[in-house]
Coordinates of C-alpha atoms and ligand atoms in Angstrom, one line a residue:
X1234 CA 210.9 -96.0 -165.7
X1235 CA 207.8 -95.8 -163.1
X1236 CA 207.2 -93.1 -160.4
X1237 CA 207.7 -90.8 -158.1
X1238 CA 206.5 -94.1 -156.1
X1239 CA 207.3 -91.8 -151.9
X1240 CA 207.3 -88.0 -151.9
X1241 CA 208.7 -86.3 -148.9
X1242 CA 210.0 -89.2 -146.8
X1243 CA 212.4 -87.8 -144.2
X1244 CA 214.4 -91.0 -144.0
X1245 CA 218.1 -90.9 -145.0
X1246 CA 219.4 -88.2 -142.3
X1247 CA 218.5 -85.3 -140.4
X1248 CA 219.7 -83.2 -143.2
X1249 CA 219.1 -85.1 -146.4
X1250 CA 215.4 -85.9 -147.3
X1251 CA 214.6 -88.5 -150.0
X1252 CA 211.7 -86.7 -152.0
X1253 CA 211.1 -89.2 -154.9
X1254 CA 211.9 -92.9 -155.8
X1255 CA 212.0 -94.2 -159.0
X1256 CA 211.5 -97.8 -160.2
X1257 CA 213.4 -99.2 -163.1
X1258 CA 212.8 -102.8 -163.6
X1259 CA 215.1 -104.2 -160.6
X1260 CA 216.8 -100.7 -159.7
X1261 CA 215.6 -98.2 -157.7
X1262 CA 216.6 -94.6 -158.1
X1263 CA 216.2 -92.1 -155.2
X1264 CA 215.7 -88.1 -155.6
X1265 CA 217.0 -86.5 -152.2
X1266 CA 217.0 -83.3 -151.5
X1267 CA 219.0 -80.9 -148.6
X1268 CA 216.3 -80.5 -146.1
X1269 CA 217.3 -77.3 -144.9
X1270 CA 217.4 -76.0 -148.7
X1271 CA 214.0 -77.1 -148.6
X1272 CA 212.9 -75.5 -145.6
X1273 CA 214.1 -72.2 -146.7
X1274 CA 212.1 -72.2 -149.6
X1275 CA 208.9 -73.7 -148.0
X1276 CA 206.4 -70.9 -147.2
X1277 CA 205.6 -71.2 -143.4
X1278 CA 202.2 -71.9 -145.0
X1279 CA 203.5 -75.2 -146.1
X1280 CA 206.1 -76.2 -143.2
X1281 CA 208.1 -79.2 -143.6
X1282 CA 206.7 -82.2 -141.5
X1283 CA 208.9 -82.7 -138.5
X1284 CA 209.7 -85.9 -137.0
X1285 CA 209.5 -86.7 -133.7
X1286 CA 212.9 -87.9 -133.4
X1287 CA 214.1 -84.9 -134.8
X1288 CA 212.4 -82.7 -132.1
X1289 CA 213.9 -85.0 -129.6
X1290 CA 217.2 -84.8 -131.0
X1291 CA 216.9 -80.6 -130.9
X1292 CA 215.4 -80.8 -127.2
X1293 CA 218.1 -82.5 -125.8
X1294 CA 221.0 -80.1 -127.6
X1295 CA 219.1 -77.5 -126.4
X1296 CA 219.1 -78.9 -122.8
X1297 CA 223.2 -79.4 -123.5
X1298 CA 223.3 -76.0 -124.3
X1299 CA 221.2 -74.5 -121.2
X1300 CA 223.2 -76.5 -119.0
X1301 CA 226.9 -75.3 -120.7
X1302 CA 225.4 -71.8 -120.3
X1303 CA 224.6 -72.0 -116.8
X1304 CA 228.8 -73.4 -116.1
X1305 CA 229.9 -70.5 -118.2
X1306 CA 228.4 -68.2 -116.1
X1307 CA 229.3 -69.9 -112.6
X1308 CA 232.9 -69.7 -113.9
X1309 CA 232.6 -66.2 -115.3
X1310 CA 231.3 -65.1 -111.9
X1311 CA 234.2 -67.0 -110.4
X1312 CA 237.1 -64.9 -112.7
X1313 CA 235.2 -61.7 -111.7
X1314 CA 235.7 -62.5 -108.3
X1315 CA 239.3 -63.1 -108.9
X1316 CA 239.7 -59.9 -110.5
X1317 CA 238.0 -57.9 -107.3
X1318 CA 240.4 -60.2 -105.2
X1319 CA 243.3 -58.8 -107.6
X1320 CA 241.9 -55.1 -106.9
X1321 CA 242.4 -55.6 -103.4
X1322 CA 246.4 -57.2 -103.5
X1323 CA 246.8 -53.8 -105.5
X1324 CA 244.9 -51.5 -102.9
X1325 CA 246.6 -52.8 -100.5
X1326 CA 249.8 -53.5 -101.4
X1327 CA 251.6 -50.7 -103.1
X1328 CA 251.9 -52.9 -106.2
X1329 CA 250.4 -51.1 -109.5
X1330 CA 249.0 -48.2 -107.2
X1331 CA 246.9 -46.3 -109.7
X1332 CA 247.4 -48.8 -112.3
X1333 CA 244.2 -51.3 -112.2
X1334 CA 244.4 -51.4 -115.7
X1335 CA 247.3 -53.6 -117.0
X1336 CA 247.9 -53.4 -121.1
X1337 CA 251.0 -56.0 -121.0
X1338 CA 248.8 -58.5 -118.5
X1339 CA 245.9 -58.3 -121.3
X1340 CA 247.5 -58.8 -124.0
X1341 CA 249.0 -61.6 -122.5
X1342 CA 245.6 -63.3 -121.4
X1343 CA 244.2 -62.7 -124.7
X1344 CA 247.5 -64.3 -126.9
X1345 CA 247.2 -67.3 -124.3
X1346 CA 243.3 -68.0 -125.2
X1347 CA 244.1 -67.9 -129.3
X1348 CA 246.7 -70.2 -128.6
X1349 CA 244.7 -72.6 -126.7
X1350 CA 241.5 -72.2 -129.0
X1351 CA 241.0 -75.5 -130.6
X1352 CA 238.0 -74.0 -132.6
X1353 CA 235.2 -74.0 -134.1
X1354 CA 235.2 -70.7 -133.2
X1355 CA 238.1 -68.6 -134.9
X1356 CA 241.2 -67.5 -132.5
X1357 CA 239.7 -63.5 -133.5
X1358 CA 236.3 -64.6 -132.3
X1359 CA 237.3 -66.5 -128.9
X1360 CA 239.7 -63.1 -128.0
X1361 CA 236.7 -60.8 -128.9
X1362 CA 234.2 -63.0 -126.4
X1363 CA 237.4 -62.8 -124.0
X1364 CA 237.9 -59.2 -124.4
X1365 CA 234.2 -58.8 -123.3
X1366 CA 235.1 -60.6 -120.2
X1367 CA 238.0 -58.7 -119.0
X1368 CA 236.5 -55.5 -120.0
X1369 CA 233.5 -56.2 -117.2
X1370 CA 235.8 -57.7 -114.6
X1371 CA 238.2 -54.8 -114.8
X1372 CA 235.1 -52.3 -114.4
X1373 CA 234.1 -54.4 -111.1
X1374 CA 237.6 -53.0 -109.8
X1375 CA 237.4 -49.7 -111.2
X1376 CA 235.7 -48.3 -114.3
X1377 CA 238.1 -47.1 -116.7
X1378 CA 237.5 -43.6 -118.3
X1379 CA 238.7 -43.5 -122.3
X1380 CA 238.4 -40.4 -124.5
X1381 CA 238.8 -40.6 -127.8
X1382 CA 238.4 -38.7 -131.3
X1383 CA 234.5 -38.2 -131.6
X1384 CA 231.9 -37.8 -132.7
X1385 CA 230.4 -40.7 -131.5
X1386 CA 229.8 -43.4 -134.6
X1387 CA 233.9 -42.5 -135.9
X1388 CA 236.0 -45.4 -136.6
X1389 CA 238.1 -44.1 -133.4
X1390 CA 235.2 -45.0 -131.2
X1391 CA 235.2 -48.2 -133.0
X1392 CA 239.1 -48.8 -132.1
X1393 CA 238.5 -47.6 -128.6
X1394 CA 235.8 -50.5 -128.2
X1395 CA 237.8 -52.8 -130.0
X1396 CA 240.6 -52.4 -127.1
X1397 CA 239.0 -51.6 -124.2
X1398 CA 235.2 -53.4 -124.5
X1399 CA 232.2 -52.3 -124.0
X1400 CA 232.3 -51.4 -120.2
X1401 CA 234.5 -48.9 -120.8
X1402 CA 232.9 -45.4 -120.4
X1403 CA 234.1 -43.7 -123.1
X1404 CA 234.0 -39.9 -123.9
X1405 CA 234.1 -38.3 -127.1
X1406 CA 236.1 -35.0 -127.9
X1407 CA 236.2 -32.6 -131.1
X1408 CA 239.8 -32.6 -131.9
X1409 CA 243.3 -34.9 -131.3
X1410 CA 244.5 -32.0 -129.0
X1411 CA 241.7 -32.3 -126.7
X1412 CA 242.0 -36.1 -126.4
X1413 CA 245.8 -35.1 -125.4
X1414 CA 244.6 -32.6 -122.8
X1415 CA 242.0 -34.5 -121.5
X1416 CA 244.2 -37.5 -120.3
X1417 CA 246.8 -35.2 -118.9
X1418 CA 244.3 -33.2 -117.0
X1419 CA 243.9 -36.4 -115.9
X1420 CA 240.2 -36.5 -116.1
X1421 CA 239.8 -39.7 -118.0
X1422 CA 242.7 -42.8 -117.7
X1423 CA 243.2 -43.2 -121.3
X1424 CA 243.0 -41.5 -124.6
X1425 CA 242.4 -42.7 -128.4
X1426 CA 243.7 -41.4 -131.4
X1427 CA 244.4 -42.4 -135.2
X1428 CA 247.9 -42.4 -136.1
X1429 CA 248.4 -44.2 -139.3
X1430 CA 245.4 -43.4 -140.8
X1431 CA 244.0 -43.6 -144.3
X1432 CA 240.4 -42.6 -143.1
X1433 CA 240.7 -39.3 -141.3
X1434 CA 244.2 -37.9 -142.5
X1435 CA 245.0 -36.8 -138.9
X1436 CA 248.4 -38.6 -138.7
X1437 CA 250.6 -35.7 -138.5
X1438 CA 248.4 -34.3 -136.2
X1439 CA 248.7 -36.6 -133.6
X1440 CA 252.7 -36.8 -134.1
X1441 CA 252.9 -33.5 -133.7
X1442 CA 251.1 -33.8 -130.2
X1443 CA 253.6 -36.0 -129.2
X1444 CA 256.6 -33.7 -129.8
X1445 CA 255.3 -31.3 -126.7
X1446 CA 253.4 -33.6 -124.6
X1447 CA 254.8 -36.0 -121.8
X1448 CA 252.0 -38.8 -122.6
X1449 CA 253.2 -42.0 -122.9
X1450 CA 252.1 -44.8 -125.9
X1451 CA 250.7 -47.5 -123.7
X1452 CA 249.0 -49.8 -126.8
X1453 CA 247.9 -49.6 -130.4
X1454 CA 244.9 -51.3 -132.3
X1455 CA 244.3 -51.9 -135.7
X1456 CA 241.4 -52.0 -137.1
X1457 CA 240.0 -52.9 -140.5
X1458 CA 238.1 -50.2 -142.1
X1459 CA 234.9 -50.8 -143.9
X1460 CA 233.0 -48.1 -145.5
X1461 CA 229.2 -48.6 -146.3
X1462 CA 226.4 -46.5 -147.9
X1463 CA 223.6 -45.7 -145.7
X1464 CA 220.4 -43.9 -146.4
X1465 CA 217.5 -42.7 -143.4
X1466 CA 214.1 -43.8 -143.6
X1467 CA 213.2 -40.7 -145.7
X1468 CA 215.2 -41.1 -148.1
X1469 CA 214.1 -42.1 -151.7
X1470 CA 216.3 -44.8 -152.9
X1471 CA 216.2 -43.8 -156.6
X1472 CA 217.0 -40.3 -156.2
X1473 CA 219.9 -40.0 -154.5
X1474 CA 221.8 -37.0 -156.1
X1475 CA 224.2 -36.2 -153.0
X1476 CA 226.7 -38.3 -151.0
X1477 CA 228.2 -37.2 -147.7
X1478 CA 231.6 -38.5 -146.1
X1479 CA 235.2 -37.9 -145.0
X1480 CA 237.2 -36.7 -148.0
X1481 CA 239.5 -39.6 -147.4
X1482 CA 236.6 -41.9 -147.3
X1483 CA 235.1 -40.8 -150.5
X1484 CA 238.5 -41.1 -152.1
X1485 CA 238.9 -44.6 -150.8
X1486 CA 235.2 -45.4 -152.2
X1487 CA 236.2 -43.3 -155.8
X1488 CA 235.5 -46.2 -157.7
X1489 CA 232.7 -47.5 -156.5
X1490 CA 231.2 -44.6 -156.8
X1491 CA 232.3 -43.8 -160.1
X1492 CA 230.4 -47.3 -160.9
X1493 CA 227.1 -46.7 -159.1
X1494 CA 226.7 -43.4 -158.8
X1495 CA 228.4 -41.3 -160.9
X1496 CA 226.0 -38.5 -161.1
X1497 CA 225.8 -38.1 -157.3
X1498 CA 227.3 -35.0 -155.9
X1499 CA 229.9 -35.7 -153.4
X1500 CA 230.1 -33.8 -150.3
X1501 CA 233.5 -33.6 -147.9
X1502 CA 232.5 -33.5 -144.5
X1503 CA 234.8 -33.3 -141.3
X1504 CA 234.1 -37.0 -140.4
X1505 CA 232.0 -39.9 -141.3
X1506 CA 229.8 -39.9 -138.3
X1507 CA 229.1 -36.0 -139.3
X1508 CA 228.2 -37.6 -142.8
X1509 CA 226.0 -39.9 -140.7
X1510 CA 223.9 -37.4 -139.2
X1511 CA 223.4 -35.3 -142.2
X1512 CA 221.6 -37.9 -143.9
X1513 CA 218.9 -37.7 -141.2
X1514 CA 215.9 -36.1 -142.6
X1515 CA 217.6 -35.5 -146.3
X1516 CA 215.3 -37.5 -148.8
X1517 CA 218.1 -37.3 -151.9
X1518 CA 221.1 -37.9 -149.9
X1519 CA 223.1 -40.8 -148.6
X1520 CA 226.2 -41.3 -146.1
X1521 CA 229.6 -43.0 -146.3
X1522 CA 230.6 -44.1 -143.1
X1523 CA 231.6 -47.4 -140.6
X1524 CA 228.7 -49.5 -139.0
X1525 CA 228.9 -47.9 -136.3
X1526 CA 227.5 -44.8 -137.2
X1527 CA 224.7 -46.6 -139.1
X1528 CA 224.0 -48.0 -135.2
X1529 CA 224.3 -44.9 -133.7
X1530 CA 222.1 -42.6 -135.9
X1531 CA 219.6 -44.9 -136.8
X1532 CA 220.7 -45.4 -140.8
X1533 CA 220.0 -48.0 -142.9
X1534 CA 223.1 -49.9 -145.0
X1535 CA 222.2 -49.7 -148.2
X1536 CA 225.6 -51.1 -149.9
X1537 CA 228.3 -52.5 -147.7
X1538 CA 232.3 -52.9 -147.8
X1539 CA 232.5 -50.3 -150.8
X1540 CA 235.9 -49.6 -150.3
X1541 CA 237.8 -49.9 -153.5
X1542 CA 240.8 -51.9 -151.4
X1543 CA 240.0 -54.8 -149.3
X1544 CA 242.7 -54.7 -147.3
X1545 CA 242.5 -51.1 -146.0
X1546 CA 242.9 -50.7 -142.0
X1547 CA 243.9 -48.0 -140.0
X1548 CA 246.4 -47.8 -136.9
X1549 CA 245.4 -46.0 -133.6
X1550 CA 247.5 -45.4 -130.2
X1551 CA 246.3 -45.8 -126.6
X1552 CA 247.9 -42.8 -124.4
X1553 CA 248.0 -42.8 -121.1
X1554 CA 250.2 -41.8 -118.1
X1555 CA 251.7 -45.5 -117.4
X1556 CA 254.6 -47.0 -118.4
X1557 CA 253.9 -50.4 -119.9
X1558 CA 256.0 -53.5 -118.7
X1559 CA 257.0 -55.9 -121.3
X1560 CA 254.1 -58.5 -122.3
X1561 CA 256.4 -60.8 -124.6
X1562 CA 255.8 -59.0 -128.3
X1563 CA 255.9 -55.1 -127.7
X1564 CA 256.7 -52.4 -129.8
X1565 CA 258.7 -49.2 -128.9
X1566 CA 258.0 -46.0 -130.1
X1567 CA 260.5 -42.9 -129.8
X1568 CA 260.9 -39.4 -131.6
X1569 CA 264.5 -38.1 -132.5
X1570 CA 265.7 -34.7 -133.4
X1571 CA 269.1 -34.9 -135.4
X1572 CA 271.3 -31.7 -136.2
X1573 CA 271.0 -30.8 -139.8
X1574 CA 274.2 -32.1 -141.4
X1575 CA 275.2 -34.4 -144.1
X1576 CA 274.5 -38.2 -143.3
X1577 CA 272.1 -37.3 -140.3
X1578 CA 269.4 -40.3 -141.1
X1579 CA 272.3 -42.8 -141.7
X1580 CA 274.3 -42.0 -138.5
X1581 CA 270.8 -42.4 -136.5
X1582 CA 269.7 -45.6 -138.3
X1583 CA 272.9 -47.5 -138.1
X1584 CA 272.8 -48.5 -134.2
X1585 CA 269.5 -50.2 -135.1
X1586 CA 270.9 -52.4 -137.6
X1587 CA 273.9 -53.1 -135.1
X1588 CA 271.9 -54.1 -132.8
X1589 CA 269.5 -56.4 -134.8
X1590 CA 266.5 -54.3 -133.8
X1591 CA 263.6 -54.2 -136.3
X1592 CA 262.0 -51.1 -137.6
X1593 CA 258.9 -51.0 -138.2
X1594 CA 258.1 -47.3 -139.2
X1595 CA 259.7 -44.0 -139.7
X1596 CA 258.4 -40.8 -140.0
X1597 CA 259.9 -37.4 -140.4
X1598 CA 258.2 -34.3 -139.4
X1599 CA 259.3 -31.1 -139.7
X1600 CA 260.7 -29.4 -136.6
X1601 CA 258.8 -26.9 -134.5
X1602 CA 261.4 -25.3 -132.9
X1603 CA 264.8 -23.9 -133.9
X1604 CA 266.4 -26.7 -131.7
X1605 CA 265.3 -29.5 -133.7
X1606 CA 265.8 -29.6 -137.4
X1607 CA 264.7 -32.8 -138.3
X1608 CA 262.2 -34.8 -136.4
X1609 CA 262.1 -38.8 -136.9
X1610 CA 259.5 -40.5 -135.5
X1611 CA 260.4 -44.4 -135.3
X1612 CA 258.5 -47.8 -134.3
X1613 CA 260.3 -50.6 -133.7
X1614 CA 259.9 -54.2 -132.3
X1615 CA 260.8 -55.1 -128.9
X1616 CA 260.4 -53.5 -125.8
X1617 CA 263.1 -50.9 -124.2
X1618 CA 263.5 -53.0 -121.3
X1619 CA 264.9 -55.5 -123.9
X1620 CA 268.9 -55.9 -124.2
X1621 CA 268.9 -55.0 -127.9
X1622 CA 266.8 -52.2 -127.9
X1623 CA 268.4 -50.7 -125.0
X1624 CA 271.8 -50.9 -126.5
X1625 CA 270.6 -49.4 -129.9
X1626 CA 269.1 -46.4 -127.7
X1627 CA 271.6 -46.0 -125.9
X1628 CA 274.0 -45.8 -129.4
X1629 CA 271.1 -43.3 -130.9
X1630 CA 271.0 -41.5 -127.6
X1631 CA 274.9 -40.1 -128.1
X1632 CA 274.4 -39.2 -132.0
X1633 CA 271.2 -37.6 -131.6
X1634 CA 270.7 -34.0 -130.0
X1635 CA 267.5 -35.1 -128.3
X1636 CA 265.8 -38.8 -128.1
X1637 CA 262.3 -39.1 -126.2
X1638 CA 260.5 -42.6 -125.5
X1639 CA 257.0 -42.3 -126.5
X1640 CA 256.6 -45.8 -124.7
X1641 CA 257.1 -49.1 -125.3
X1642 CA 253.8 -51.3 -125.4
X1643 CA 252.3 -54.6 -126.5
X1644 CA 251.3 -55.4 -130.3
X1645 CA 247.8 -55.2 -131.4
X1646 CA 246.6 -58.7 -130.3
X1647 CA 243.1 -58.4 -132.2
Ligands
ISJ1883 C1 243.0 -58.7 -112.9 C2 243.8 -58.0 -113.1 O1 243.4 -56.6 -113.5 C3 243.0 -56.2 -114.8 C4 242.0 -57.1 -115.7 C5 242.4 -58.5 -115.9 C6 241.6 -59.5 -116.4 O2 240.4 -59.3 -116.0 O3 242.1 -60.5 -116.5 C7 243.6 -58.1 -116.7 C8 244.6 -56.8 -116.2 C9 244.1 -55.7 -115.8 O4 243.8 -54.8 -116.9 C10 245.1 -58.3 -113.2 O5 245.8 -57.1 -113.2 O6 245.9 -59.4 -113.2

């Protein structure tokens, strides 16, 4: 066999190159290589030759993208002008006085986008883009103010941005009670608090607040929780002897820590964001927190997704003063108190079964007053205006000492 006869000839396609041709009698063999791999391997000193046709193709595609971007920009402006007109209609009529933000409408818009999406972007990616467009359009109508359980960089802040987008004006509060108070006082429009929380361990605190508050649940957010090990610019990577985080996060990463940092001291602090703050300026420590904390406190992520369970997620509630109309796919949350008697729980659950209402969560809390013996927090699929939900609720009301509807709200879209 003779050869190679030719080296580095970009003739097969834009992505495949023939690098060698061997002759063997009348047969010949091509040795090809993926151009993009080659490009990655080659150093800047020795760049692959660019053909004139490749350059032309690239420049044509870029011109096309510039044109599309112009059109997208024009369409976004047109959409924003429509949202401004909606605001004018809302203002001049009594439709939606004080309710510029419409959670049910936003959920419908996002669901619609996901349903119509033909790819190649995923439904979630597409909805995320539209989430930001809507957030900016709403800010033109009226900037929305939201309080959340801080400090900055917590998973609750991440949930807040996921739900309201980057154009919302956010305010970090130190405690869950303060988030409730801030909304009740009217200094913000909404609040975001964790409810089924595998990270911050504050589920009960949120539920207890609902017992004495007239605020409504206006929405829910689900967040995949990814934990990361992060360090500051002064950290000596080889000498990490202390790792800060919230106790729940330390627990979630226990196996990973046992395997990777068996001798480091694990220090529990009040939040993941607090952990991130502490590693600033400490050469021998690291923190476990979310990506947002790394961004906020300018830390470097040393290892990502270190949680032992990859399906780890947390649910947050949006609290406000408005009743949310049905969006087509909703949940209803209630709190019910029952007298302490045999079969109380059975009596409470029976109407839901009879009316075919699907319960998604039942939580029991000790009563905080003598009147309520058992207090149950119940989440169900459906809106309180649905016939089945309304019928079940009526029946429950006749059996319980007290029933309070915490709200009907759209199921989390993203
Ligand atoms: C435009 C409206 O107001 C707000 C903005 C929305 C949007 O940009 O699509 C949707 C719902 C509201 O939060 C509306 O009520 O339709």
